[in-house]
Amino acid sequence: MSPASASSRSTSVAPWFGAVVVLQFAHLFAVATAAPERLALVHDVAGWVSGLLAVAGTFAAASAFVSGDYLRKVWGGLTAGAALSLVSAALRSYWLHTVPDVAFTASPLLPYRMVAVVLANIATTYALVLLAMTYRQSGLQPPSSPRTKALWAVTAIAALAVGIPSLVTEVRNLASGVNSAPSAVISLASTLADMTTIFLVAPILSVAYMLRGGRLAWVWWAMGLSGATWLLYDARVWLAPLLPGDAAHGAELLRTLRTSGLVLLGLAGWLQRSALGPQKVEAPEASLNTSAGMS
C-alpha cells in the first residue's frame, strides 16, 4: 500500500475513532456533573448505548462471513458475548427502573444475571482466543523480537496484578458470606475473563503492528485498544485514589471506561465488515484468506 493510500485509509477511520472518544467523554462528563443519586441512571443509559453498539458491530462482522469460515466463529462468539452482556445490563436496568429503592444485589433477578454474565464471559473469552490465533490459521507469524517479548511480559504482569487481588478478595468474601453466591460468581467470572483479555492484548497488538498500513490493521488496533481499556477499568480500585477528590467518585469516573471497551469492540466489528465486503464479492470462494484478509 502506498503512503498516500495509507494516509487516506487513516483519514477514513479517524472519524470512527473520534466518535468513540466523544461517547467516552460524554459518559465521563455526565458522571462528573451528575448528582450521586443520578449516577446509576447515567451508567444505565451509557450501558444501553455502548452495549447496543457492541452487538451491532460484532453482528455486522459475523454476518460478513459464510458458514464454516474461521472468523465467523470468532465474530459469532463476540456477538454472543456482547448480546449476553446486554441481557445482563437489561436485567439490572429493569430492576433500577421498577424497584429503584432496593439494591440489585437483593433482587431475585440476580441469579439470572449471573448466568448471563458467566455465559457472556465464556463466549467472549473463547472468541478472543480464536482471534489471537488467527495469524497462525492464516499463515502469518508475527516475528519474535525483544519488543514483542516485552509486550507479552507487561500484559502478563498486568493481568496477574489486576486479577489476583480481585480473585483473592472475592473468594474471601464468598467464604465469609460478605457477598452472595451469585454476586461472587459474577465477579469471579468477570475477573478471569478480563485477565484473559488483558493477556491477549499482546498478540492482538503484535498483529496490528505487523499489519500497519493494511486495511485490517485498524480492526486489530480497535480490538487491542478495547483490551487495554478493560485493563484500566479493572484497575479502577487502585487508580481511583490517584485521581483528585473523593476515591469513590474517582471509581465512578473510571467505570465510564466500560463505554470505550464495548464501543471499540463494536467498531472493530464494523471495520472488519467494511474492510472485507468488497473482497467477499470479488472472491466468494476463498475461505480463510478472504475471511482473514491476510492472503
mmCIF file of C-alpha atoms in Angstrom:
data_model
loop_
_atom_site.group_PDB
_atom_site.id
_atom_site.type_symbol
_atom_site.label_atom_id
_atom_site.label_comp_id
_atom_site.label_asym_id
_atom_site.label_seq_id
_atom_site.Cartn_x
_atom_site.Cartn_y
_atom_site.Cartn_z
ATOM 1 C CA MET A 1 0.000 0.000 0.000
ATOM 2 C CA SER A 2 1.384 3.401 -0.976
ATOM 3 C CA PRO A 3 1.864 6.160 1.634
ATOM 4 C CA ALA A 4 -0.969 8.116 0.025
ATOM 5 C CA SER A 5 -3.322 5.138 0.285
ATOM 6 C CA ALA A 6 -2.330 4.507 3.879
ATOM 7 C CA SER A 7 -2.905 8.163 4.716
ATOM 8 C CA SER A 8 -6.314 8.076 3.033
ATOM 9 C CA ARG A 9 -7.255 4.951 4.969
ATOM 10 C CA SER A 10 -6.150 6.555 8.241
ATOM 11 C CA THR A 11 -8.265 9.590 7.459
ATOM 12 C CA SER A 12 -11.318 7.462 6.678
ATOM 13 C CA VAL A 13 -11.251 5.676 10.039
ATOM 14 C CA ALA A 14 -10.346 8.739 12.089
ATOM 15 C CA PRO A 15 -13.985 9.907 12.471
ATOM 16 C CA TRP A 16 -14.973 6.484 13.814
ATOM 17 C CA PHE A 17 -12.299 6.522 16.496
ATOM 18 C CA GLY A 18 -13.205 10.151 17.130
ATOM 19 C CA ALA A 19 -16.802 9.077 17.757
ATOM 20 C CA VAL A 20 -15.561 6.625 20.403
ATOM 21 C CA VAL A 21 -13.711 9.466 22.120
ATOM 22 C CA VAL A 22 -16.835 11.643 22.008
ATOM 23 C CA LEU A 23 -19.004 8.923 23.556
ATOM 24 C CA GLN A 24 -16.394 8.283 26.233
ATOM 25 C CA PHE A 25 -16.141 11.948 27.183
ATOM 26 C CA ALA A 26 -19.928 12.318 27.133
ATOM 27 C CA HIS A 27 -20.239 9.499 29.662
ATOM 28 C CA LEU A 28 -17.364 10.910 31.716
ATOM 29 C CA PHE A 29 -18.846 14.413 31.739
ATOM 30 C CA ALA A 30 -22.292 13.102 32.686
ATOM 31 C CA VAL A 31 -20.858 11.195 35.651
ATOM 32 C CA ALA A 32 -18.672 14.125 36.726
ATOM 33 C CA THR A 33 -21.622 16.526 36.798
ATOM 34 C CA ALA A 34 -24.434 14.222 37.962
ATOM 35 C CA ALA A 35 -25.827 14.179 41.456
ATOM 36 C CA PRO A 36 -24.929 10.994 43.398
ATOM 37 C CA GLU A 37 -28.493 9.697 43.220
ATOM 38 C CA ARG A 38 -28.430 10.027 39.412
ATOM 39 C CA LEU A 39 -25.217 8.085 38.799
ATOM 40 C CA ALA A 40 -26.970 4.742 38.408
ATOM 41 C CA LEU A 41 -29.238 6.208 35.718
ATOM 42 C CA VAL A 42 -26.266 7.757 33.882
ATOM 43 C CA HIS A 43 -24.413 4.438 33.833
ATOM 44 C CA ASP A 44 -27.617 2.702 32.762
ATOM 45 C CA VAL A 45 -28.088 4.932 29.708
ATOM 46 C CA ALA A 46 -24.427 4.636 28.753
ATOM 47 C CA GLY A 47 -24.601 0.879 29.185
ATOM 48 C CA TRP A 48 -27.505 0.590 26.763
ATOM 49 C CA VAL A 49 -25.822 2.783 24.133
ATOM 50 C CA SER A 50 -22.446 1.059 24.291
ATOM 51 C CA GLY A 51 -23.983 -2.406 24.582
ATOM 52 C CA LEU A 52 -26.180 -1.954 21.521
ATOM 53 C CA LEU A 53 -23.236 -0.621 19.505
ATOM 54 C CA ALA A 54 -21.139 -3.627 20.528
ATOM 55 C CA VAL A 55 -23.857 -6.055 19.460
ATOM 56 C CA ALA A 56 -24.474 -4.231 16.168
ATOM 57 C CA GLY A 57 -20.788 -4.054 15.247
ATOM 58 C CA THR A 58 -19.903 -7.646 16.103
ATOM 59 C CA PHE A 59 -23.027 -8.946 14.367
ATOM 60 C CA ALA A 60 -22.133 -6.947 11.249
ATOM 61 C CA ALA A 61 -18.725 -8.615 11.202
ATOM 62 C CA ALA A 62 -20.108 -12.110 11.803
ATOM 63 C CA SER A 63 -22.661 -11.733 9.018
ATOM 64 C CA ALA A 64 -19.886 -10.830 6.564
ATOM 65 C CA PHE A 65 -18.639 -14.422 6.574
ATOM 66 C CA VAL A 66 -20.209 -17.620 5.302
ATOM 67 C CA SER A 67 -20.805 -20.672 7.440
ATOM 68 C CA GLY A 68 -17.575 -22.530 8.133
ATOM 69 C CA ASP A 69 -15.264 -19.515 7.906
ATOM 70 C CA TYR A 70 -12.818 -19.346 10.787
ATOM 71 C CA LEU A 71 -13.568 -15.714 11.563
ATOM 72 C CA ARG A 72 -17.305 -16.362 11.544
ATOM 73 C CA LYS A 73 -16.677 -18.381 14.699
ATOM 74 C CA VAL A 74 -14.638 -15.532 16.147
ATOM 75 C CA TRP A 75 -17.172 -12.804 15.465
ATOM 76 C CA GLY A 76 -20.092 -15.107 16.243
ATOM 77 C CA GLY A 77 -18.605 -15.707 19.686
ATOM 78 C CA LEU A 78 -18.037 -11.992 20.199
ATOM 79 C CA THR A 79 -21.615 -11.289 19.107
ATOM 80 C CA ALA A 80 -22.943 -13.863 21.560
ATOM 81 C CA GLY A 81 -20.836 -12.357 24.331
ATOM 82 C CA ALA A 82 -21.981 -8.816 23.553
ATOM 83 C CA ALA A 83 -25.634 -9.894 23.349
ATOM 84 C CA LEU A 84 -25.477 -11.772 26.661
ATOM 85 C CA SER A 85 -23.739 -8.793 28.259
ATOM 86 C CA LEU A 86 -26.614 -6.628 27.037
ATOM 87 C CA VAL A 87 -29.103 -9.097 28.553
ATOM 88 C CA SER A 88 -27.239 -8.742 31.835
ATOM 89 C CA ALA A 89 -27.462 -4.954 31.591
ATOM 90 C CA ALA A 90 -31.166 -5.189 30.718
ATOM 91 C CA LEU A 91 -31.925 -7.197 33.863
ATOM 92 C CA ARG A 92 -30.185 -4.646 36.024
ATOM 93 C CA SER A 93 -31.822 -1.789 34.133
ATOM 94 C CA TYR A 94 -35.282 -3.300 34.614
ATOM 95 C CA TRP A 95 -34.709 -3.537 38.356
ATOM 96 C CA LEU A 96 -33.339 0.017 38.515
ATOM 97 C CA HIS A 97 -36.486 1.449 36.948
ATOM 98 C CA THR A 98 -39.073 -0.770 38.665
ATOM 99 C CA VAL A 99 -37.616 -1.117 42.177
ATOM 100 C CA PRO A 100 -35.212 1.835 42.465
ATOM 101 C CA ASP A 101 -35.105 1.775 46.281
ATOM 102 C CA VAL A 102 -33.764 -1.785 46.526
ATOM 103 C CA ALA A 103 -30.201 -2.700 45.565
ATOM 104 C CA PHE A 104 -29.883 -5.147 42.694
ATOM 105 C CA THR A 105 -27.821 -7.443 44.930
ATOM 106 C CA ALA A 106 -31.093 -8.153 46.761
ATOM 107 C CA SER A 107 -33.035 -8.774 43.554
ATOM 108 C CA PRO A 108 -34.459 -12.200 42.637
ATOM 109 C CA LEU A 109 -33.131 -11.457 39.138
ATOM 110 C CA LEU A 110 -29.529 -11.707 40.349
ATOM 111 C CA PRO A 111 -29.166 -15.472 39.613
ATOM 112 C CA TYR A 112 -30.386 -14.878 36.051
ATOM 113 C CA ARG A 113 -27.842 -12.107 35.624
ATOM 114 C CA MET A 114 -25.189 -14.477 36.964
ATOM 115 C CA VAL A 115 -25.992 -16.996 34.217
ATOM 116 C CA ALA A 116 -25.918 -14.269 31.548
ATOM 117 C CA VAL A 117 -22.590 -12.874 32.778
ATOM 118 C CA VAL A 118 -20.902 -16.281 33.008
ATOM 119 C CA LEU A 119 -22.049 -17.288 29.513
ATOM 120 C CA ALA A 120 -21.065 -13.881 28.105
ATOM 121 C CA ASN A 121 -17.565 -14.184 29.513
ATOM 122 C CA ILE A 122 -17.157 -17.741 28.245
ATOM 123 C CA ALA A 123 -18.257 -16.760 24.732
ATOM 124 C CA THR A 124 -16.088 -13.642 24.624
ATOM 125 C CA THR A 125 -13.005 -15.352 26.011
ATOM 126 C CA TYR A 126 -13.331 -18.241 23.569
ATOM 127 C CA ALA A 127 -13.711 -15.819 20.666
ATOM 128 C CA LEU A 128 -10.713 -13.719 21.728
ATOM 129 C CA VAL A 129 -8.522 -16.807 21.994
ATOM 130 C CA LEU A 130 -9.553 -17.729 18.456
ATOM 131 C CA LEU A 131 -8.889 -14.163 17.311
ATOM 132 C CA ALA A 132 -5.419 -14.130 18.838
ATOM 133 C CA MET A 133 -4.671 -17.359 16.972
ATOM 134 C CA THR A 134 -5.939 -16.029 13.640
ATOM 135 C CA TYR A 135 -2.463 -15.180 12.398
ATOM 136 C CA ARG A 136 -1.461 -18.841 12.701
ATOM 137 C CA GLN A 137 -4.561 -20.001 10.843
ATOM 138 C CA SER A 138 -3.780 -17.571 8.016
ATOM 139 C CA GLY A 139 -0.095 -18.487 7.809
ATOM 140 C CA LEU A 140 1.199 -15.258 9.308
ATOM 141 C CA GLN A 141 3.514 -15.402 12.292
ATOM 142 C CA PRO A 142 4.421 -12.123 13.997
ATOM 143 C CA PRO A 143 8.219 -12.116 14.292
ATOM 144 C CA SER A 144 9.624 -12.640 17.759
ATOM 145 C CA SER A 145 11.606 -9.649 18.976
ATOM 146 C CA PRO A 146 12.611 -8.040 22.272
ATOM 147 C CA ARG A 147 9.703 -5.618 21.790
ATOM 148 C CA THR A 148 7.078 -8.349 21.421
ATOM 149 C CA LYS A 149 8.548 -10.310 24.328
ATOM 150 C CA ALA A 150 8.449 -7.183 26.485
ATOM 151 C CA LEU A 151 4.829 -6.601 25.476
ATOM 152 C CA TRP A 152 3.955 -10.172 26.436
ATOM 153 C CA ALA A 153 5.687 -9.722 29.802
ATOM 154 C CA VAL A 154 3.946 -6.411 30.520
ATOM 155 C CA THR A 155 0.478 -7.711 29.692
ATOM 156 C CA ALA A 156 1.039 -10.926 31.669
ATOM 157 C CA ILE A 157 2.181 -8.955 34.724
ATOM 158 C CA ALA A 158 -0.726 -6.520 34.318
ATOM 159 C CA ALA A 159 -3.251 -9.367 34.072
ATOM 160 C CA LEU A 160 -1.895 -11.005 37.208
ATOM 161 C CA ALA A 161 -1.577 -7.724 39.102
ATOM 162 C CA VAL A 162 -5.150 -6.740 38.330
ATOM 163 C CA GLY A 163 -6.757 -10.157 38.587
ATOM 164 C CA ILE A 164 -5.172 -11.982 41.513
ATOM 165 C CA PRO A 165 -6.085 -9.437 44.238
ATOM 166 C CA SER A 166 -9.674 -9.378 42.949
ATOM 167 C CA LEU A 167 -9.851 -13.179 42.890
ATOM 168 C CA VAL A 168 -8.482 -13.444 46.428
ATOM 169 C CA THR A 169 -10.903 -10.791 47.684
ATOM 170 C CA GLU A 170 -13.932 -12.429 46.079
ATOM 171 C CA VAL A 171 -13.030 -15.882 47.396
ATOM 172 C CA ARG A 172 -12.665 -14.452 50.906
ATOM 173 C CA ASN A 173 -15.957 -12.573 50.607
ATOM 174 C CA LEU A 174 -17.710 -15.702 49.427
ATOM 175 C CA ALA A 175 -16.248 -17.788 52.255
ATOM 176 C CA SER A 176 -17.175 -15.189 54.878
ATOM 177 C CA GLY A 177 -20.647 -14.575 53.473
ATOM 178 C CA VAL A 178 -19.996 -10.900 52.688
ATOM 179 C CA ASN A 179 -21.226 -11.393 49.125
ATOM 180 C CA SER A 180 -23.994 -13.684 47.972
ATOM 181 C CA ALA A 181 -23.029 -16.671 45.851
ATOM 182 C CA PRO A 182 -24.392 -15.154 42.591
ATOM 183 C CA SER A 183 -22.541 -11.871 43.184
ATOM 184 C CA ALA A 184 -19.308 -13.717 43.899
ATOM 185 C CA VAL A 185 -19.669 -15.920 40.815
ATOM 186 C CA ILE A 186 -20.303 -12.832 38.664
ATOM 187 C CA SER A 187 -17.169 -11.147 39.992
ATOM 188 C CA LEU A 188 -15.030 -14.271 39.651
ATOM 189 C CA ALA A 189 -16.182 -14.980 36.093
ATOM 190 C CA SER A 190 -15.677 -11.359 35.046
ATOM 191 C CA THR A 191 -12.222 -11.185 36.620
ATOM 192 C CA LEU A 192 -10.996 -14.406 34.990
ATOM 193 C CA ALA A 193 -12.316 -13.318 31.600
ATOM 194 C CA ASP A 194 -10.781 -9.861 31.926
ATOM 195 C CA MET A 195 -7.424 -11.376 32.901
ATOM 196 C CA THR A 196 -7.522 -13.434 29.707
ATOM 197 C CA THR A 197 -8.493 -10.365 27.673
ATOM 198 C CA ILE A 198 -5.618 -8.343 29.116
ATOM 199 C CA PHE A 199 -3.168 -11.184 28.452
ATOM 200 C CA LEU A 200 -4.331 -11.411 24.831
ATOM 201 C CA VAL A 201 -3.668 -7.711 24.232
ATOM 202 C CA ALA A 202 -0.050 -8.628 23.395
ATOM 203 C CA PRO A 203 -0.671 -10.923 20.390
ATOM 204 C CA ILE A 204 -3.525 -8.751 19.142
ATOM 205 C CA LEU A 205 -1.412 -5.581 19.180
ATOM 206 C CA SER A 206 1.511 -7.501 17.654
ATOM 207 C CA VAL A 207 -0.627 -8.415 14.657
ATOM 208 C CA ALA A 208 -1.934 -4.845 14.440
ATOM 209 C CA TYR A 209 1.612 -3.502 14.319
ATOM 210 C CA MET A 210 2.653 -6.101 11.740
ATOM 211 C CA LEU A 211 -0.303 -5.177 9.511
ATOM 212 C CA ARG A 212 0.235 -1.415 9.848
ATOM 213 C CA GLY A 213 -0.825 0.300 6.661
ATOM 214 C CA GLY A 214 -3.120 -2.592 5.714
ATOM 215 C CA ARG A 215 -6.913 -2.425 5.642
ATOM 216 C CA LEU A 216 -7.379 -4.818 8.546
ATOM 217 C CA ALA A 217 -4.786 -3.215 10.807
ATOM 218 C CA TRP A 218 -7.444 -0.924 12.275
ATOM 219 C CA VAL A 219 -9.585 -3.906 13.232
ATOM 220 C CA TRP A 220 -6.771 -5.272 15.330
ATOM 221 C CA TRP A 221 -5.916 -1.853 16.753
ATOM 222 C CA ALA A 222 -9.527 -1.393 17.851
ATOM 223 C CA MET A 223 -9.544 -4.832 19.479
ATOM 224 C CA GLY A 224 -6.220 -4.175 21.196
ATOM 225 C CA LEU A 225 -7.332 -0.780 22.481
ATOM 226 C CA SER A 226 -10.534 -2.351 23.764
ATOM 227 C CA GLY A 227 -8.499 -4.862 25.757
ATOM 228 C CA ALA A 228 -6.213 -2.130 27.084
ATOM 229 C CA THR A 229 -9.272 -0.159 28.179
ATOM 230 C CA TRP A 230 -10.546 -3.132 30.177
ATOM 231 C CA LEU A 231 -7.165 -3.201 31.932
ATOM 232 C CA LEU A 232 -7.714 0.348 33.197
ATOM 233 C CA TYR A 233 -11.339 -0.446 34.026
ATOM 234 C CA ASP A 234 -10.360 -3.433 36.150
ATOM 235 C CA ALA A 235 -7.646 -1.412 37.910
ATOM 236 C CA ARG A 236 -10.100 1.332 38.926
ATOM 237 C CA VAL A 237 -9.966 0.354 42.605
ATOM 238 C CA TRP A 238 -6.234 1.112 42.679
ATOM 239 C CA LEU A 239 -6.326 4.032 40.255
ATOM 240 C CA ALA A 240 -9.262 5.877 41.870
ATOM 241 C CA PRO A 241 -7.252 7.163 44.898
ATOM 242 C CA LEU A 242 -4.764 8.711 42.471
ATOM 243 C CA LEU A 243 -7.449 10.967 41.000
ATOM 244 C CA PRO A 244 -8.278 14.346 42.555
ATOM 245 C CA GLY A 245 -11.168 14.353 45.002
ATOM 246 C CA ASP A 246 -13.046 11.519 46.654
ATOM 247 C CA ALA A 247 -11.861 7.976 45.798
ATOM 248 C CA ALA A 248 -15.421 6.699 45.487
ATOM 249 C CA HIS A 249 -16.236 9.368 42.918
ATOM 250 C CA GLY A 250 -12.976 8.596 41.144
ATOM 251 C CA ALA A 251 -14.043 4.965 40.874
ATOM 252 C CA GLU A 252 -17.323 6.082 39.306
ATOM 253 C CA LEU A 253 -15.391 8.157 36.772
ATOM 254 C CA LEU A 254 -13.221 5.167 35.867
ATOM 255 C CA ARG A 255 -16.322 2.997 35.480
ATOM 256 C CA THR A 256 -17.089 5.058 32.398
ATOM 257 C CA LEU A 257 -14.216 3.254 30.630
ATOM 258 C CA ARG A 258 -16.654 0.394 30.093
ATOM 259 C CA THR A 259 -18.147 2.563 27.354
ATOM 260 C CA SER A 260 -14.887 2.634 25.381
ATOM 261 C CA GLY A 261 -14.302 -1.072 25.928
ATOM 262 C CA LEU A 262 -17.657 -2.006 24.410
ATOM 263 C CA VAL A 263 -17.801 0.641 21.683
ATOM 264 C CA LEU A 264 -14.287 -0.206 20.475
ATOM 265 C CA LEU A 265 -15.375 -3.833 20.201
ATOM 266 C CA GLY A 266 -18.336 -2.790 18.068
ATOM 267 C CA LEU A 267 -16.099 -0.522 15.998
ATOM 268 C CA ALA A 268 -13.689 -3.396 15.370
ATOM 269 C CA GLY A 269 -16.577 -5.446 14.028
ATOM 270 C CA TRP A 270 -17.792 -2.658 11.780
ATOM 271 C CA LEU A 271 -14.277 -2.053 10.435
ATOM 272 C CA GLN A 272 -13.931 -5.785 9.799
ATOM 273 C CA ARG A 273 -17.100 -5.827 7.700
ATOM 274 C CA SER A 274 -16.146 -2.618 5.882
ATOM 275 C CA ALA A 275 -12.695 -3.940 5.026
ATOM 276 C CA LEU A 276 -13.827 -7.339 3.803
ATOM 277 C CA GLY A 277 -17.036 -6.513 1.970
ATOM 278 C CA PRO A 278 -15.527 -5.892 -1.492
ATOM 279 C CA GLN A 279 -13.197 -8.889 -1.176
ATOM 280 C CA LYS A 280 -16.128 -11.177 -0.451
ATOM 281 C CA VAL A 281 -17.847 -10.108 -3.659
ATOM 282 C CA GLU A 282 -14.712 -10.498 -5.765
ATOM 283 C CA ALA A 283 -13.755 -13.950 -4.493
ATOM 284 C CA PRO A 284 -16.583 -15.602 -2.570
ATOM 285 C CA GLU A 285 -14.983 -18.988 -2.985
ATOM 286 C CA ALA A 286 -11.970 -18.056 -0.876
ATOM 287 C CA SER A 287 -12.390 -19.083 2.735
ATOM 288 C CA LEU A 288 -9.708 -18.284 5.278
ATOM 289 C CA ASN A 289 -7.573 -15.968 3.166
ATOM 290 C CA THR A 290 -10.559 -13.852 2.134
ATOM 291 C CA SER A 291 -12.124 -14.026 5.553
ATOM 292 C CA ALA A 292 -8.983 -13.046 7.398
ATOM 293 C CA GLY A 293 -7.895 -10.587 4.734
ATOM 294 C CA MET A 294 -4.345 -11.928 5.024
ATOM 295 C CA SER A 295 -3.713 -13.527 1.632
#
